[in-house]
Amino acid sequence: MSTAAPSRPPRRPIFLGVDVGTGSARAGLFDDGGRLLGCASSPIQIWKEGDCVEQSSTDIWLAICTAVKAACSLANISGNEVTSLGFAATCSLVAVDYDGEPVTVSWSGDTRRNVIVWMDHRAVKQAERINSSKSPVLEYCGGAVSPEMQPPKLLWVKENLQESWSLAFRWMDLSDWLSYRATGDDTRSLCTTVCKWTYLGHAHMQQTNEIDSRDMEARGWDDDFWEEIGLGDLVDGHHSKIGRSVAFPGHALGSGLTPDVAKARKLELGLVAGIPVGTSLIDAHAGGVGVMESVPATVSESKEADEEAICHRMVLVCGTSTCHMAISKTKLFIPGIWGPFWSAMVPQYWLTEGGQSATGALLDYVIENHVASPHLANRAASRSVSIFELLNEILESLKQEVGPPFLAALTNDIHVLPDFHGNRSPIADPQSKGIICGLTLDTSEKQLALLYLATVQGIAYGTRHIVEHCNAHGHKIDTLLACGGLAKNSLFIQEHADIIGHPIVLPREKESVLLGAAILGAVASNKYSTVREAMKALNAAGQVIYPSKDSKVRTYHDAKYRIFRDLYEQQLSHRSMIKEALS
């Protein structure tokens, strides 16, 4: 008598997320409870020369392969066990030729340097010219493009690197290039195209719904805009150079991971061919997807229906820069704030996006350029702690020594306007400069700690400005969620909570951007029917940081916030005086 073979237990899903930041490529593996099983990173090369900041897509891909294999090893997971893959990356611009080979975007002519990094500001003049066009598409990016967006950068290349312009067959956002490199499918993401290329996602969906919901043909490009700014050649040939098809984040691409990418040889990923790969997200937006449903019931939020409570939250993705993202059911036009972007992060919702171009980068700059920095760094290394942890300890000691009523009051004489890389939001002034008011001849570690604290506060005042500005134009933000490297700094988060006056929720898993990227693959694998469903299943809250209940703390920060706002007004006055003197 024959018996049936025992059934195998169902294969547990393991979702792989890959994130390419400014300085490294990272990979993280998650289970179907949203728990991180293992992650690893690998550094990537960067070239900085004045306003030009460049990278190599070849170098980035090799770093991804290294990180994926290391993450699998650390998690004790075989590449054969990974069930899906999603990518997130900085909104950098990649140029490749017809064969997919790099095309230089560098004055140096170095063919490796085919990526213009998001923070690159070479195209300030091109951005100004584009904004002078007053095109209707500009209404959907806060009224003006930033030099960090792709149209100004593309125009710069056309005007300065003619050979590269003629050689380039595809211009792609970095995260779209990664998914294309993995699958061979050139479908672009609504996230990248809407947020950085002036693609009109709402027009795309309106026309798509009228035709066929499965039709991903890119109908959201405004050809008149591209013609008017001098880039009409990009929309010839059915937009093949900038995106012929566009899809929601998490849309399954092609036939999944291609065999030549899956195989282990030549430092490729070492995964199974054919596993689903989801349409990508910008890294900050992946952070939003990784945390936005992480608010516990104990946090006092709006009493509206649960489905709409998500519209009262703002996500802070705090890394080299900080991105501030909130969503709404209706479109909100907010001067100086990017958007409204249709379905650019959470499908079927409008995205509002603010940002500060230098936060983590600014803290590094302030610390590393102080004379006390080398000694402080050595002390931190000898104790195996971060320099931020050591500075936070120094500030606690100073509080005991000096005796102010609360730690924040140590900066009563130091005020920082953090616009060292311009103001992205809400003033949208790339010409704005940083200001430090209150310097002395003191070169001690204690003085560096005070300068560090004042800089943290300046960044937090900038976030308060963005939150207040958004709420004044239709949002009702009452809860913040923070992720990214700076979110691990307790002082940074507490100062933000005290200054903004709202609770800040931290995620259970620290690698929220990687989780957001992994969610894209999970949706592509049909484990979840929508991104929102996957967010609800995989997001989880950790610690909640509440604002101080001490009224003196609020009064103090209100006064310093007025000084913060006044520093920019003074800068405008000084700029006007000098302009008049030189005229």
Short mmCIF file of N, CA and C in Angstrom, two decimals, residues 130-184:
data_model
loop_
_atom_site.label_atom_id
_atom_site.label_comp_id
_atom_site.label_asym_id
_atom_site.label_seq_id
_atom_site.Cartn_x
_atom_site.Cartn_y
_atom_site.Cartn_z
N ILE A 130 14.90 77.49 -15.87
CA ILE A 130 13.70 76.65 -15.97
C ILE A 130 12.56 77.27 -15.18
N ASN A 131 12.86 77.77 -13.98
CA ASN A 131 11.82 78.36 -13.15
C ASN A 131 11.25 79.63 -13.76
N SER A 132 12.05 80.33 -14.54
CA SER A 132 11.56 81.55 -15.19
C SER A 132 10.53 81.25 -16.27
N SER A 133 10.44 79.97 -16.67
CA SER A 133 9.46 79.59 -17.70
C SER A 133 8.03 79.64 -17.18
N LYS A 134 7.89 79.55 -15.85
CA LYS A 134 6.56 79.56 -15.22
C LYS A 134 5.65 78.46 -15.77
N SER A 135 6.24 77.34 -16.17
CA SER A 135 5.45 76.23 -16.72
C SER A 135 4.45 75.72 -15.69
N PRO A 136 3.26 75.31 -16.11
CA PRO A 136 2.26 74.75 -15.18
C PRO A 136 2.77 73.54 -14.41
N VAL A 137 3.71 72.79 -14.95
CA VAL A 137 4.19 71.60 -14.22
C VAL A 137 4.91 72.00 -12.94
N LEU A 138 5.42 73.23 -12.89
CA LEU A 138 6.14 73.68 -11.70
C LEU A 138 5.23 73.80 -10.49
N GLU A 139 3.93 73.91 -10.72
CA GLU A 139 2.98 73.97 -9.61
C GLU A 139 3.06 72.71 -8.76
N TYR A 140 3.49 71.61 -9.38
CA TYR A 140 3.52 70.34 -8.67
C TYR A 140 4.89 70.02 -8.07
N CYS A 141 5.75 71.02 -7.98
CA CYS A 141 7.02 70.83 -7.24
C CYS A 141 7.31 72.08 -6.41
N GLY A 142 6.26 72.59 -5.78
CA GLY A 142 6.43 73.74 -4.90
C GLY A 142 6.60 75.05 -5.62
N GLY A 143 6.33 75.08 -6.93
CA GLY A 143 6.44 76.31 -7.70
C GLY A 143 7.77 76.50 -8.38
N ALA A 144 8.74 75.64 -8.07
CA ALA A 144 10.07 75.80 -8.67
C ALA A 144 10.84 74.50 -8.58
N VAL A 145 11.64 74.21 -9.61
CA VAL A 145 12.54 73.06 -9.54
C VAL A 145 13.77 73.45 -8.73
N SER A 146 14.35 72.48 -8.09
CA SER A 146 15.59 72.65 -7.35
C SER A 146 16.75 72.19 -8.23
N PRO A 147 17.95 72.74 -8.03
CA PRO A 147 19.11 72.22 -8.77
C PRO A 147 19.41 70.77 -8.43
N GLU A 148 18.76 70.24 -7.38
CA GLU A 148 18.93 68.83 -7.03
C GLU A 148 18.01 67.93 -7.85
N MET A 149 17.08 68.51 -8.61
CA MET A 149 16.19 67.72 -9.46
C MET A 149 16.85 67.45 -10.81
N GLN A 150 16.21 66.59 -11.62
CA GLN A 150 16.88 66.12 -12.83
C GLN A 150 16.82 67.08 -14.04
N PRO A 151 15.73 67.80 -14.31
CA PRO A 151 15.74 68.67 -15.49
C PRO A 151 16.90 69.67 -15.52
N PRO A 152 17.22 70.38 -14.42
CA PRO A 152 18.37 71.29 -14.48
C PRO A 152 19.68 70.56 -14.75
N LYS A 153 19.86 69.38 -14.16
CA LYS A 153 21.09 68.63 -14.37
C LYS A 153 21.21 68.16 -15.82
N LEU A 154 20.09 67.72 -16.38
CA LEU A 154 20.09 67.31 -17.79
C LEU A 154 20.44 68.48 -18.69
N LEU A 155 19.87 69.64 -18.40
CA LEU A 155 20.16 70.82 -19.21
C LEU A 155 21.62 71.21 -19.09
N TRP A 156 22.19 71.07 -17.90
CA TRP A 156 23.61 71.37 -17.71
C TRP A 156 24.47 70.46 -18.59
N VAL A 157 24.18 69.17 -18.59
CA VAL A 157 24.96 68.23 -19.40
C VAL A 157 24.86 68.61 -20.88
N LYS A 158 23.65 68.90 -21.35
CA LYS A 158 23.48 69.25 -22.76
C LYS A 158 24.29 70.48 -23.13
N GLU A 159 24.36 71.44 -22.23
CA GLU A 159 25.04 72.70 -22.53
C GLU A 159 26.55 72.62 -22.33
N ASN A 160 27.03 71.62 -21.57
CA ASN A 160 28.45 71.59 -21.23
C ASN A 160 29.19 70.34 -21.69
N LEU A 161 28.50 69.24 -21.91
CA LEU A 161 29.15 67.99 -22.30
C LEU A 161 28.44 67.42 -23.51
N GLN A 162 28.66 68.03 -24.67
CA GLN A 162 27.91 67.65 -25.87
C GLN A 162 28.14 66.21 -26.28
N GLU A 163 29.36 65.73 -26.15
CA GLU A 163 29.64 64.34 -26.55
C GLU A 163 28.87 63.36 -25.67
N SER A 164 28.85 63.62 -24.38
CA SER A 164 28.09 62.77 -23.46
C SER A 164 26.61 62.83 -23.78
N TRP A 165 26.13 64.02 -24.10
CA TRP A 165 24.72 64.18 -24.42
C TRP A 165 24.32 63.32 -25.63
N SER A 166 25.19 63.30 -26.63
CA SER A 166 24.88 62.54 -27.85
C SER A 166 25.03 61.03 -27.63
N LEU A 167 25.89 60.62 -26.69
CA LEU A 167 26.11 59.20 -26.44
C LEU A 167 25.05 58.57 -25.55
N ALA A 168 24.46 59.36 -24.66
CA ALA A 168 23.53 58.80 -23.67
C ALA A 168 22.25 58.31 -24.34
N PHE A 169 21.91 57.07 -24.07
CA PHE A 169 20.68 56.49 -24.61
C PHE A 169 19.58 56.45 -23.55
N ARG A 170 19.98 56.30 -22.28
CA ARG A 170 19.02 56.33 -21.17
C ARG A 170 19.53 57.26 -20.09
N TRP A 171 18.64 58.13 -19.62
CA TRP A 171 18.89 58.94 -18.43
C TRP A 171 17.94 58.41 -17.35
N MET A 172 18.49 57.99 -16.22
CA MET A 172 17.67 57.28 -15.24
C MET A 172 17.98 57.78 -13.82
N ASP A 173 16.94 57.80 -12.98
CA ASP A 173 17.18 57.94 -11.55
C ASP A 173 17.91 56.69 -11.08
N LEU A 174 18.78 56.85 -10.08
CA LEU A 174 19.62 55.74 -9.66
C LEU A 174 18.81 54.50 -9.26
N SER A 175 17.74 54.67 -8.50
CA SER A 175 16.98 53.48 -8.08
C SER A 175 16.31 52.79 -9.26
N ASP A 176 15.88 53.57 -10.28
CA ASP A 176 15.33 52.95 -11.49
C ASP A 176 16.42 52.20 -12.26
N TRP A 177 17.62 52.77 -12.28
CA TRP A 177 18.72 52.07 -12.96
C TRP A 177 19.02 50.75 -12.26
N LEU A 178 18.95 50.72 -10.95
CA LEU A 178 19.22 49.48 -10.21
C LEU A 178 18.21 48.39 -10.57
N SER A 179 16.92 48.75 -10.60
CA SER A 179 15.91 47.74 -10.95
C SER A 179 16.04 47.32 -12.41
N TYR A 180 16.44 48.26 -13.27
CA TYR A 180 16.68 47.94 -14.68
C TYR A 180 17.89 47.01 -14.81
N ARG A 181 18.93 47.29 -14.06
CA ARG A 181 20.14 46.45 -14.07
C ARG A 181 19.82 45.04 -13.59
N ALA A 182 18.88 44.93 -12.68
CA ALA A 182 18.53 43.62 -12.12
C ALA A 182 17.58 42.82 -13.00
N THR A 183 16.72 43.50 -13.75
CA THR A 183 15.65 42.79 -14.47
C THR A 183 15.65 42.99 -15.98
N GLY A 184 16.32 44.04 -16.46
CA GLY A 184 16.26 44.37 -17.88
C GLY A 184 14.99 45.11 -18.26
#
